[in-house]
Amino acid sequence: MPLPVSRRLARFLVLLAVFVCAACGLVYELALVALGSYLIGDSVVQASIVLSVMVFAMGVGSLAAKGLQRRSAESFAAVEGLLALLGGLSVLALYASFAWLDVYQPALVVIAFVVGVLIGAEIPLLMTLIQRIRRQDPGSAVADLFAADYVGALLGGLAFPFVLLPVFGQIRGALVTGAVNAIAGVAVVLWLFRGSLRRRVRWALSAGMALVLGVLAVAYALAGRFEVTARQALYEDPIVYAERSAYQDIVLTRSSLVRGGDLRLFLNGDLQFSSVDEYRYHEALVHPAMAGPHRSVLILGGGDGLALREVLRYPAVERVVEVELDPAVLRLARTYPDLVALNRRSLHDPRVRAVTADAFAWLRGNRERFDVVIVDMPDPDDVATAKLYSIEFYTMARRALNPGGRMVVQAGSPYFAPKPYWCVDASVRAAGLRTVQYAVDVPTFGNWGFVLAATQPPELRLPDDVPPLRYLDEAVLRAAAVFPKDRPRLALPPSTLIHPRILDYERESWRGY
């Protein structure tokens, strides 16, 4: 077969195409997993669905490629063109299905399957192309192909989190990957094997590659507008701020229908607070824990600065350490005018030291002691947050307490999600603390519960030096400790790192809401 370059160089170029296409294939997989984690949560389930479906589909694709080997060059180019188009548009299509069609999971399975079939067809066709260039021992050819494939996957795996996501974002990162895939997969074949391709086939493949690149380019140009429109479809109120940080999707909305406006913060689509009634939640979270020594306070989570606002209302507080995972949330709480006004510039107070760190990791290395520990974490709806509701986490938090110190944990809704709530209580008690449970009504959230803990049985009361409050008083607090007959205490085992029971309880409890 005539080649435009030496056989050695031609073979190298085919292996280079294998390398690049493998990198692109892994990026598609990671992009689907990451999008599911952002939109749905529960990264383990999303990864399991994507990887298992794609691996199965790759086997199907390998079998299907047997019938294409007689026309391996044009078949490989066609496969790569389709893969570049579908893989490049996959994130955009899935985001649209989530925002407007409410068919995310079926769409995810279909896209993962088709992408997997196309990826699976690559290696058999590439093996045929390699052998067309120069016959060699099948074992050596397989070794060379898989070496290029695996090293390319390494490149794709590293490029996705460190280059594509931070530079381009999810939608545009997938589109750029599709363009690279089209050029590497189609152009190399068109140039190297043009002597064996009929003129009509060459023109068809060239036109197809140009069409794919054109579609991806148009999608890239419109991606920003599409993302704004799709994101707005997910929220009832107008979006006034949106950012996708390294950790999560951050959205602020504001409604003018409520007197004074209703500012709401969403992280990965989950509501964190409404300015209309957040004071109920934060007064209930903070002030019962302050009924004792409170010169030093540790806040784990709560990067919006609202729990911190309540803590700083006590003149006796001398120092506060605020531990927040996402620096983007802290920056928003320090700089966004409406949020700064709501948290009363709490993160600018000289008594506060803000730490950007994973709370679990920070507690492991912590040597400081505090009078009060406030645990204000997102609900445990995935593996990453479930560890923050484990015996191990609460044990480290207990060690951060001074003698006579108190800890409070936001524990979800004892009405809507009683099993997670009582699992939190069991986990705190298993960490060596005595507890008292209480719940208040926050209209935006519904009935919401907390667990107050100390080494000795804590008394549920307000501090002697409590500042004026809008919602909470002694009568409300006494009533908060009374649980109705239809929501009795549940005797449940605690949650641990190895066995995160709270994750199962959380999924079970909120199903259908």
XYZ file of C-alpha atoms in Angstrom:
513
model
C 0.000 0.000 0.000
C 1.532 3.384 -0.997
C 2.186 5.766 1.911
C 3.204 9.462 1.798
C 5.933 8.859 4.429
C 8.145 6.015 5.540
C 6.461 3.043 7.145
C 8.165 3.735 10.445
C 6.856 7.323 10.513
C 3.412 6.195 9.363
C 3.288 3.658 12.172
C 4.337 6.330 14.658
C 1.564 8.647 13.444
C -1.059 5.938 13.856
C 0.157 5.247 17.398
C 0.051 8.993 18.065
C -3.573 8.982 16.908
C -4.213 6.112 19.336
C -2.614 8.183 22.100
C -4.711 11.290 21.418
C -7.970 9.413 20.872
C -7.500 7.499 24.127
C -6.976 10.776 25.973
C -10.165 12.161 24.427
C -12.126 9.021 25.303
C -11.195 9.243 28.974
C -12.082 12.937 29.039
C -15.581 12.068 27.800
C -15.964 9.535 30.601
C -14.744 11.934 33.283
C -16.922 14.738 31.936
C -20.044 12.575 32.253
C -19.109 11.557 35.801
C -18.337 15.136 36.827
C -21.568 16.517 35.368
C -23.616 13.905 37.214
C -21.828 14.747 40.452
C -22.606 18.446 39.993
C -26.248 18.006 38.992
C -27.338 14.908 40.906
C -24.710 14.496 43.623
C -23.577 11.064 44.777
C -20.392 10.783 42.731
C -19.998 7.061 43.471
C -23.330 6.176 41.846
C -22.700 8.467 38.881
C -19.222 7.026 38.320
C -20.545 3.478 38.630
C -23.285 4.069 36.052
C -21.012 5.778 33.531
C -18.059 3.402 33.835
C -20.052 0.177 33.896
C -22.227 1.179 30.920
C -19.233 2.401 28.931
C -17.083 -0.671 29.595
C -19.954 -2.937 28.548
C -20.541 -0.800 25.433
C -16.839 -0.945 24.555
C -17.144 -4.707 24.350
C -20.149 -4.328 22.056
C -18.200 -1.853 19.923
C -15.240 -4.198 19.612
C -17.490 -6.953 18.322
C -19.288 -4.592 15.952
C -15.942 -3.461 14.496
C -15.258 -6.960 13.134
C -17.545 -6.231 10.207
C -15.750 -2.950 9.417
C -12.202 -4.237 9.111
C -12.325 -4.661 5.325
C -12.613 -0.879 5.067
C -10.628 -0.075 8.182
C -9.311 3.367 7.196
C -12.626 4.952 6.227
C -14.427 3.101 9.033
C -11.971 4.415 11.642
C -12.319 7.962 10.312
C -16.115 7.713 10.408
C -16.068 6.296 13.951
C -13.796 9.110 15.155
C -15.950 11.744 13.487
C -19.076 10.425 15.206
C -17.239 10.062 18.503
C -15.914 13.614 18.294
C -19.393 14.972 17.572
C -21.261 12.986 20.217
C -18.550 13.185 22.872
C -18.049 16.892 22.300
C -21.772 17.617 22.599
C -22.426 15.114 25.397
C -22.183 17.530 28.323
C -24.304 20.139 26.564
C -26.958 17.557 25.660
C -27.093 16.118 29.167
C -27.329 19.560 30.761
C -30.243 20.354 28.434
C -31.978 17.064 29.313
C -31.605 17.879 33.019
C -32.749 21.490 32.743
C -35.737 21.121 30.427
C -36.677 17.485 29.855
C -36.199 15.854 33.274
C -34.775 12.698 31.642
C -31.199 12.991 32.837
C -30.532 9.387 33.889
C -31.974 7.740 30.734
C -30.082 10.258 28.591
C -26.883 9.551 30.532
C -27.181 5.808 29.937
C -27.867 6.261 26.208
C -24.988 8.684 25.687
C -22.553 6.614 27.761
C -23.528 3.511 25.775
C -23.110 5.088 22.338
C -19.833 6.769 23.271
C -18.628 3.453 24.696
C -19.523 1.579 21.505
C -17.541 4.058 19.426
C -14.539 3.908 21.756
C -14.665 0.110 21.715
C -14.549 0.067 17.916
C -11.278 2.025 17.833
C -8.736 -0.639 18.836
C -9.783 -3.406 16.373
C -9.763 -0.903 13.497
C -6.437 0.572 14.587
C -4.957 -2.921 14.812
C -5.937 -3.494 11.195
C -4.413 -0.174 10.139
C -1.146 -0.942 11.920
C -0.933 -4.300 10.191
C -1.648 -2.673 6.830
C 1.382 -0.436 7.319
C 3.725 -3.219 8.365
C 3.025 -6.806 9.312
C 4.283 -7.721 12.735
C 3.728 -10.275 15.460
C 0.173 -9.830 16.820
C 1.422 -9.800 20.409
C 3.857 -6.969 19.696
C 1.209 -5.004 17.801
C -1.256 -5.359 20.673
C 1.432 -4.305 23.171
C 2.245 -1.179 21.159
C -1.399 -0.239 20.723
C -2.346 -0.700 24.341
C 0.768 1.113 25.547
C -0.212 4.148 23.474
C -3.833 3.775 24.582
C -3.060 3.593 28.309
C -0.525 6.422 28.270
C -3.023 8.541 26.345
C -5.650 7.768 28.986
C -3.207 9.026 31.618
C -2.876 12.302 29.732
C -6.646 12.664 29.421
C -7.183 11.847 33.083
C -4.759 14.563 34.165
C -5.798 17.119 31.549
C -9.478 17.039 32.550
C -9.218 18.372 36.143
C -6.056 20.438 35.752
C -6.479 22.036 32.302
C -9.888 21.560 30.675
C -12.121 22.257 33.681
C -10.305 25.330 35.034
C -9.575 26.862 31.608
C -12.683 25.975 29.571
C -15.304 24.660 31.997
C -17.325 21.505 31.489
C -19.287 22.332 28.341
C -16.507 24.035 26.405
C -13.922 21.554 27.690
C -15.875 18.686 26.117
C -16.269 20.657 22.862
C -12.523 21.352 22.664
C -11.855 17.673 23.285
C -14.229 16.755 20.466
C -12.380 19.051 18.066
C -9.023 17.507 18.990
C -10.556 14.049 18.600
C -11.864 14.866 15.108
C -8.539 16.210 13.896
C -6.469 13.365 15.365
C -8.813 10.615 14.253
C -9.910 11.809 10.832
C -7.110 13.996 9.487
C -4.364 11.434 10.125
C -6.285 8.742 8.271
C -7.159 11.062 5.401
C -3.527 12.020 4.923
C -1.784 8.708 5.617
C -4.170 6.412 3.747
C -5.377 8.766 1.027
C -3.774 6.536 -1.612
C -6.099 3.649 -0.696
C -9.255 5.753 -0.443
C -11.503 6.452 -3.393
C -11.836 10.111 -4.268
C -15.525 10.160 -3.354
C -14.741 8.664 0.066
C -11.978 11.227 0.670
C -14.338 14.075 -0.129
C -17.085 12.608 2.058
C -14.746 12.160 5.029
C -13.287 15.654 4.568
C -16.751 17.173 4.405
C -17.815 15.174 7.442
C -14.816 16.346 9.466
C -15.456 19.953 8.436
C -19.109 19.592 9.449
C -18.175 18.135 12.837
C -15.658 20.907 13.493
C -18.190 23.501 12.360
C -20.909 22.184 14.681
C -18.480 22.069 17.603
C -17.286 25.608 16.848
C -20.849 26.975 16.760
C -21.667 25.140 19.994
C -18.519 26.598 21.565
C -19.531 30.121 20.560
C -23.046 29.667 21.968
C -22.019 27.708 25.081
C -22.010 30.720 27.388
C -25.511 31.810 26.398
C -26.761 28.219 26.550
C -25.381 27.694 30.058
C -26.989 30.884 31.359
C -30.358 29.935 29.854
C -30.205 26.305 31.042
C -29.105 27.283 34.535
C -31.925 29.799 34.841
C -34.417 27.063 33.900
C -33.425 25.225 37.080
C -34.364 28.100 39.404
C -37.656 29.863 40.026
C -36.116 33.278 40.711
C -33.735 35.318 38.543
C -30.076 34.385 38.903
C -27.957 37.327 40.033
C -24.648 35.469 40.429
C -23.325 32.156 39.143
C -19.915 30.517 39.367
C -18.612 27.011 38.925
C -15.757 26.647 41.378
C -13.326 23.775 41.633
C -15.724 22.126 44.087
C -19.295 23.033 43.204
C -21.808 25.094 41.268
C -22.529 28.328 43.175
C -25.718 30.270 42.382
C -27.372 33.279 44.010
C -30.961 34.149 43.087
C -33.060 37.121 44.070
C -36.821 37.483 43.994
C -38.460 40.899 44.003
C -41.862 39.415 44.841
C -40.997 39.339 48.547
C -40.832 42.594 50.450
C -37.182 43.537 50.785
C -36.202 40.862 48.271
C -35.380 37.211 48.827
C -31.706 36.347 48.321
C -31.065 32.603 48.074
C -27.813 30.662 47.884
C -27.657 27.307 46.076
C -24.686 24.941 46.047
C -24.936 22.250 43.361
C -28.622 23.049 43.150
C -29.276 22.543 46.878
C -30.738 25.509 48.753
C -28.473 26.748 51.552
C -30.508 29.674 52.839
C -33.250 32.159 52.048
C -32.718 35.671 53.373
C -36.405 35.775 54.325
C -36.101 33.234 57.134
C -32.424 32.230 57.479
C -32.329 33.959 60.868
C -34.566 31.215 62.284
C -32.115 28.526 61.231
C -28.984 30.370 62.351
C -30.396 31.522 65.683
C -31.397 27.925 66.464
C -28.019 26.614 65.323
C -25.779 29.037 67.195
C -27.290 30.421 70.384
C -28.072 27.233 72.361
C -24.448 26.182 71.856
C -23.252 29.507 73.297
C -24.924 28.834 76.692
C -21.619 28.317 78.479
C -18.049 29.487 77.974
C -17.730 30.980 74.492
C -14.512 32.932 74.278
C -13.272 30.698 71.438
C -15.467 29.250 68.691
C -14.813 26.872 65.793
C -17.222 26.882 62.840
C -16.947 23.961 60.415
C -18.722 24.841 57.174
C -20.991 27.879 57.026
C -18.768 29.745 54.592
C -21.601 32.201 53.844
C -20.786 33.930 57.140
C -24.321 33.775 58.565
C -23.595 31.477 61.524
C -20.477 33.556 62.076
C -22.645 36.683 62.202
C -24.593 35.265 65.140
C -21.420 34.184 66.977
C -19.869 37.639 66.685
C -22.860 39.257 68.371
C -21.348 38.139 71.691
C -18.786 40.655 73.024
C -17.191 37.852 75.067
C -16.080 36.051 71.897
C -12.333 36.628 71.485
C -11.492 34.423 68.512
C -13.303 32.416 65.858
C -11.860 29.962 63.352
C -14.012 29.493 60.257
C -13.136 26.362 58.229
C -14.629 26.313 54.731
C -13.681 23.990 51.880
C -14.414 26.280 48.938
C -12.479 29.566 48.695
C -15.042 30.773 46.147
C -17.773 30.698 48.819
C -15.612 32.680 51.244
C -14.790 35.194 48.525
C -18.476 35.571 47.695
C -19.354 36.096 51.369
C -16.667 38.770 51.656
C -17.377 40.676 48.446
C -20.941 40.241 47.126
C -22.739 43.344 48.453
C -26.106 41.772 49.312
C -24.469 38.809 51.047
C -22.011 41.057 52.870
C -24.953 43.104 54.131
C -26.781 39.943 55.219
C -23.804 38.506 57.132
C -22.946 41.983 58.490
C -19.363 41.839 57.232
C -18.696 38.956 59.609
C -15.708 37.666 57.630
C -14.031 41.077 57.940
C -14.095 40.999 61.754
C -10.546 40.989 63.224
C -11.525 38.231 65.642
C -12.058 35.823 62.725
C -9.480 33.588 61.063
C -10.869 31.979 57.919
C -9.219 28.725 56.829
C -9.712 27.199 53.395
C -9.542 23.454 54.028
C -11.475 20.213 54.131
C -12.941 20.121 57.632
C -12.124 16.432 58.114
C -8.481 16.898 57.119
C -8.215 20.106 59.144
C -9.498 18.439 62.301
C -6.952 15.626 61.929
C -4.108 18.122 62.153
C -5.736 20.513 64.604
C -4.107 21.195 67.982
C -6.299 24.127 69.053
C -9.104 23.876 71.599
C -12.407 25.737 71.581
C -15.280 26.448 73.936
C -17.845 25.965 71.159
C -17.789 23.891 67.965
C -20.503 24.593 65.377
C -20.884 22.014 62.609
C -22.842 23.576 59.742
C -22.269 21.153 56.873
C -24.261 20.399 53.695
C -26.593 17.423 53.915
C -24.894 13.999 53.560
C -26.147 13.149 50.076
C -22.838 11.885 48.671
C -19.673 10.137 49.838
C -17.717 13.375 50.205
C -20.175 14.830 52.720
C -21.081 11.524 54.422
C -17.631 11.432 56.076
C -18.543 14.691 57.822
C -21.348 12.853 59.635
C -19.293 9.907 60.878
C -18.150 8.765 64.312
C -14.582 9.516 63.277
C -15.424 13.119 62.395
C -17.343 13.763 65.600
C -14.577 12.156 67.649
C -12.053 14.610 66.216
C -14.499 17.468 66.823
C -14.901 16.342 70.458
C -11.132 16.457 70.900
C -11.209 20.087 69.761
C -13.471 21.018 72.697
C -12.224 22.601 75.886
C -13.446 20.996 79.138
C -17.061 22.066 79.551
C -17.323 22.948 75.850
C -20.394 22.361 73.695
C -20.888 21.239 70.108
C -23.919 21.676 67.863
C -24.605 19.859 64.597
C -27.179 20.694 61.940
C -28.778 17.299 61.408
C -31.450 17.719 58.733
C -35.183 17.359 59.048
C -36.537 14.962 61.694
C -39.885 15.174 59.901
C -38.929 14.610 56.257
C -35.756 12.610 56.943
C -36.010 11.056 60.418
C -33.482 8.271 59.810
C -30.587 10.595 58.873
C -31.469 12.836 61.811
C -31.384 10.092 64.418
C -28.323 8.551 62.770
C -26.496 11.850 63.363
C -27.529 11.716 67.006
C -26.332 8.110 67.309
C -23.005 8.974 65.659
C -22.393 11.938 67.965
C -23.172 9.797 71.021
C -20.899 7.032 69.725
C -18.100 9.620 69.611
C -18.324 9.940 73.406
C -20.691 12.895 73.788
C -24.044 13.299 75.517
C -26.762 14.839 73.396
C -30.049 16.693 73.411
C -32.155 17.009 70.283
C -34.333 19.897 69.125
C -36.058 21.094 65.963
C -37.538 24.373 64.770
C -39.696 25.489 61.871
C -37.904 27.263 59.037
C -40.561 27.962 56.375
C -38.115 27.556 53.470
C -36.840 24.197 54.731
C -39.760 22.986 56.829
C -39.121 21.341 60.191
C -35.339 21.330 60.766
C -33.370 19.633 63.490
C -30.159 20.029 65.460
C -28.143 17.995 67.928
C -26.524 19.747 70.894
C -23.695 17.786 72.494
C -21.232 17.950 75.370
C -19.220 15.553 77.512
C -21.873 15.995 80.237
C -25.623 16.053 79.523
C -26.162 19.512 78.002
C -28.951 21.802 79.128
C -30.974 23.233 76.269
C -31.192 26.945 77.072
C -30.156 30.372 75.864
C -27.032 32.099 77.219
C -27.317 34.690 79.987
C -25.700 37.257 77.676
C -27.799 36.365 74.615
C -28.294 39.339 72.291
C -31.785 40.354 71.108
C -33.163 37.659 68.788
C -35.869 37.819 66.158
C -37.228 34.294 66.561
C -35.791 32.217 69.363
C -36.687 32.574 73.046
C -36.834 30.206 75.998
C -40.427 29.168 75.282
C -39.697 28.365 71.634
C -36.566 26.465 72.677
C -38.471 24.359 75.220
C -41.059 23.523 72.572
C -38.283 22.678 70.108
C -37.181 19.794 72.300
C -40.610 18.113 72.072
C -40.963 15.620 69.215
C -44.484 14.565 68.145
C -45.772 11.018 68.431
C -45.588 10.501 64.667
C -41.850 11.301 64.684
C -40.501 9.375 67.691
C -36.841 8.710 68.478
C -35.374 5.991 66.263
C -32.748 3.592 67.589
C -30.312 3.425 64.693
C -26.667 2.391 64.400
C -24.115 5.179 63.905
C -22.428 6.062 60.630
C -18.709 5.433 60.093
C -16.151 6.034 57.368
C -16.145 2.365 56.408
C -19.917 2.007 56.657
C -21.552 5.379 55.822
C -25.057 4.352 56.831
C -26.250 7.938 56.797
C -25.812 8.035 53.028
C -28.286 5.175 52.587
C -30.703 6.767 55.061
C -30.463 10.104 53.245
C -31.231 8.573 49.843
C -34.116 6.576 51.262
C -35.671 9.438 53.212
C -35.715 12.119 50.544
C -36.855 9.843 47.723
C -40.123 11.231 46.391
C -39.713 14.742 47.778
